[in-house]
C-alpha positions as a LaTeX table, in Angstrom:
\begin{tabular}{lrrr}
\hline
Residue & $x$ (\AA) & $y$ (\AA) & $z$ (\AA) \\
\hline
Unk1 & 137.41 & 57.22 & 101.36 \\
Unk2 & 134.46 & 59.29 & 103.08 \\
Unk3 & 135.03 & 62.22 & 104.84 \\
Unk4 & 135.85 & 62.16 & 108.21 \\
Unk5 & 135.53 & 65.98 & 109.12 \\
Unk6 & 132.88 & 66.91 & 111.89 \\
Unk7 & 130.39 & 68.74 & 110.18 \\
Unk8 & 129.96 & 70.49 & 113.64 \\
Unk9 & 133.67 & 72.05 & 113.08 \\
Unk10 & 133.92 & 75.48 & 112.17 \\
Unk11 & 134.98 & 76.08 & 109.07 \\
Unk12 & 138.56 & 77.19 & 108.12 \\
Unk13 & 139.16 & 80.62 & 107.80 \\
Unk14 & 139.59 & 80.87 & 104.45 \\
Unk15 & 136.36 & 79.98 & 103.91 \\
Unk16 & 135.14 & 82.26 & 106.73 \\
Unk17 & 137.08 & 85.19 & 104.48 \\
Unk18 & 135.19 & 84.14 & 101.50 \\
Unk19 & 131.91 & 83.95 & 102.69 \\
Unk20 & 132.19 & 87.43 & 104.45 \\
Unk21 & 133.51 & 89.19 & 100.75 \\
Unk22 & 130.47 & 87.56 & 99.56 \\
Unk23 & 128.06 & 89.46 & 101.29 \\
Unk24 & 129.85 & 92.34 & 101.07 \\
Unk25 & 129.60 & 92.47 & 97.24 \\
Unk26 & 125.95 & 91.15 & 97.50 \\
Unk27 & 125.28 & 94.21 & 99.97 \\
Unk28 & 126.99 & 96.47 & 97.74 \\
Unk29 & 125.05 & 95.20 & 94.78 \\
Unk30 & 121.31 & 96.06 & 96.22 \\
Unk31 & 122.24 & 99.18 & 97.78 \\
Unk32 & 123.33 & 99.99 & 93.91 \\
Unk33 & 120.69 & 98.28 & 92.85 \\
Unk34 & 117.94 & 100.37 & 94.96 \\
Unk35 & 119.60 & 103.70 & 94.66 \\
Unk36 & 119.07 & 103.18 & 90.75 \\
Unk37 & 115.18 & 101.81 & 91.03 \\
Unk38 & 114.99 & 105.13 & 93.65 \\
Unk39 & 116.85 & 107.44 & 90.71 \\
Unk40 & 114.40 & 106.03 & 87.97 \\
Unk41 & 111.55 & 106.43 & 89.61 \\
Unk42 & 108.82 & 108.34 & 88.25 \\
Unk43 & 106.09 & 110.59 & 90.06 \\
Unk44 & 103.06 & 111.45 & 88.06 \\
Unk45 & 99.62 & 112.91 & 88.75 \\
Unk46 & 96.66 & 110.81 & 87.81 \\
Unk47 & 94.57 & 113.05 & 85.10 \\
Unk48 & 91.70 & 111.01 & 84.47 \\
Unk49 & 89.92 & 107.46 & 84.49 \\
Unk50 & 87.94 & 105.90 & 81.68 \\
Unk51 & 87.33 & 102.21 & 82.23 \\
Unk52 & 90.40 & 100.47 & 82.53 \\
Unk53 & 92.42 & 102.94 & 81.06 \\
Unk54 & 94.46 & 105.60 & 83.31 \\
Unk55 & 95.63 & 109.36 & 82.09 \\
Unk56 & 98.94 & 110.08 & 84.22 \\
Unk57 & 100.79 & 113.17 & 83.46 \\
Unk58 & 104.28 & 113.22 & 84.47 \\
Unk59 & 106.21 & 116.67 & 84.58 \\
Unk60 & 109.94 & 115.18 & 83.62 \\
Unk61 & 110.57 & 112.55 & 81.41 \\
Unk62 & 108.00 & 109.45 & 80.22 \\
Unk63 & 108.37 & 106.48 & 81.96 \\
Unk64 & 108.88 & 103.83 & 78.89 \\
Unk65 & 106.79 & 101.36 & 77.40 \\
Unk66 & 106.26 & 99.04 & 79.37 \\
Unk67 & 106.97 & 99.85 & 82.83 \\
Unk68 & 104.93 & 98.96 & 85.74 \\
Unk69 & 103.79 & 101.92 & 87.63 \\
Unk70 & 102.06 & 101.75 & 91.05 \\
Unk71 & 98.73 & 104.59 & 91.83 \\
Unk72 & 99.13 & 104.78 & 95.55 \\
Unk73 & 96.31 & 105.94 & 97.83 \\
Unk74 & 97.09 & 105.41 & 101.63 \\
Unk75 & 95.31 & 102.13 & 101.95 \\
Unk76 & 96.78 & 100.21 & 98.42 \\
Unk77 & 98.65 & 100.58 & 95.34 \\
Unk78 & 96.98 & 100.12 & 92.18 \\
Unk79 & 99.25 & 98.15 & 89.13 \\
Unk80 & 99.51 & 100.24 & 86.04 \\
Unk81 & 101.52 & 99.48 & 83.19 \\
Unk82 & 102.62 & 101.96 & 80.22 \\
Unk83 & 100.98 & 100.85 & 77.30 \\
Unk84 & 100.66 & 104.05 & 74.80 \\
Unk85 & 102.80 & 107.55 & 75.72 \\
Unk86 & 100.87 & 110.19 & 74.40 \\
Unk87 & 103.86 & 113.29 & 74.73 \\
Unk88 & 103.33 & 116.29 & 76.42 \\
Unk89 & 104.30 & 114.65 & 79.72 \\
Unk90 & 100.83 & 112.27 & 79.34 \\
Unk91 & 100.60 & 108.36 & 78.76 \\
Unk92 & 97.55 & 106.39 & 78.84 \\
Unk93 & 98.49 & 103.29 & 81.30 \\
Unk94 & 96.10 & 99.89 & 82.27 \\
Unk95 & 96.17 & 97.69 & 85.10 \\
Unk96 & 97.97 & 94.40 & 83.74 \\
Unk97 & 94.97 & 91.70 & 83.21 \\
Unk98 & 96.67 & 88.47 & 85.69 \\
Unk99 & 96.35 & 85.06 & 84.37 \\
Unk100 & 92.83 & 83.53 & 84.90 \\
Unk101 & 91.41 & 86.55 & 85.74 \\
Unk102 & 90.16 & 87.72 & 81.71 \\
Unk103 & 92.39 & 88.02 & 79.21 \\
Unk104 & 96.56 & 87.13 & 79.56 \\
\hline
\end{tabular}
C-alpha cells in the first residue's frame, strides 16, 4: 500500500532529535579533527632551491615521509611533498608531478 504521508509534513520529533545529535557529533568531529591538523602542523624555513628539489629546515620535529607541505608567499602556496629527511632538522621536499603534466 503506498504511502500516504504529505511529504510537506514536518517530520516527527524523533527524527527532528536524531538529526540534531547528528550534527552535533559531526561538529564535534571537525573541530577535533582541525585542532589535530592545527597541532601537527609543521613550520619550516625554506634553505635552498635546486631545480625541483626544495631544502626546508624545520627547528622541532621532521614532518614524515610523505606529507604534503605548502611554501606560502602572500600571493600562493607552493605543493611540496617529503620525499628524503636528511636529520638535523633538514629534508629535501618536491612539488608532486600531477597527472598529465610529466611524470605520475
Amino acid at each position: 500500500m503506498p504511502d500516504r504521508r504529505r511529504r510537506d509534513a514536518a517530520p516527527d520529533p524523533a527524527t527532528l532529535a536524531l538529526a540534531c545529535a547528528v550534527d552535533e557529533i559531526v561538529e564535534a568531529a571537525l573541530v577535533r579533527t582541525a585542532e589535530e591538523i592545527e597541532r601537527e602542523a609543521f613550520d619550516g624555513t625554506v634553505r635552498q632551491v635546486t631545480g625541483p628539489v626544495v631544502d626546508v629546515g624545520f627547528r622541532g620535529e621532521l614532518p614524515a615521509l610523505g606529507n604534503l607541505l605548502r611554501a606560502e608567499d602572500r600571493v600562493r602556496g607552493l605543493p611540496l611533498e617529503a620525499v628524503e629527511l636528511l636529520g638535523e632538522g633538514g629534508g629535501s621536499y618536491e612539488q608532486p608531478t600531477l597527472p598529465g603534466k610529466g611524470g605520475g
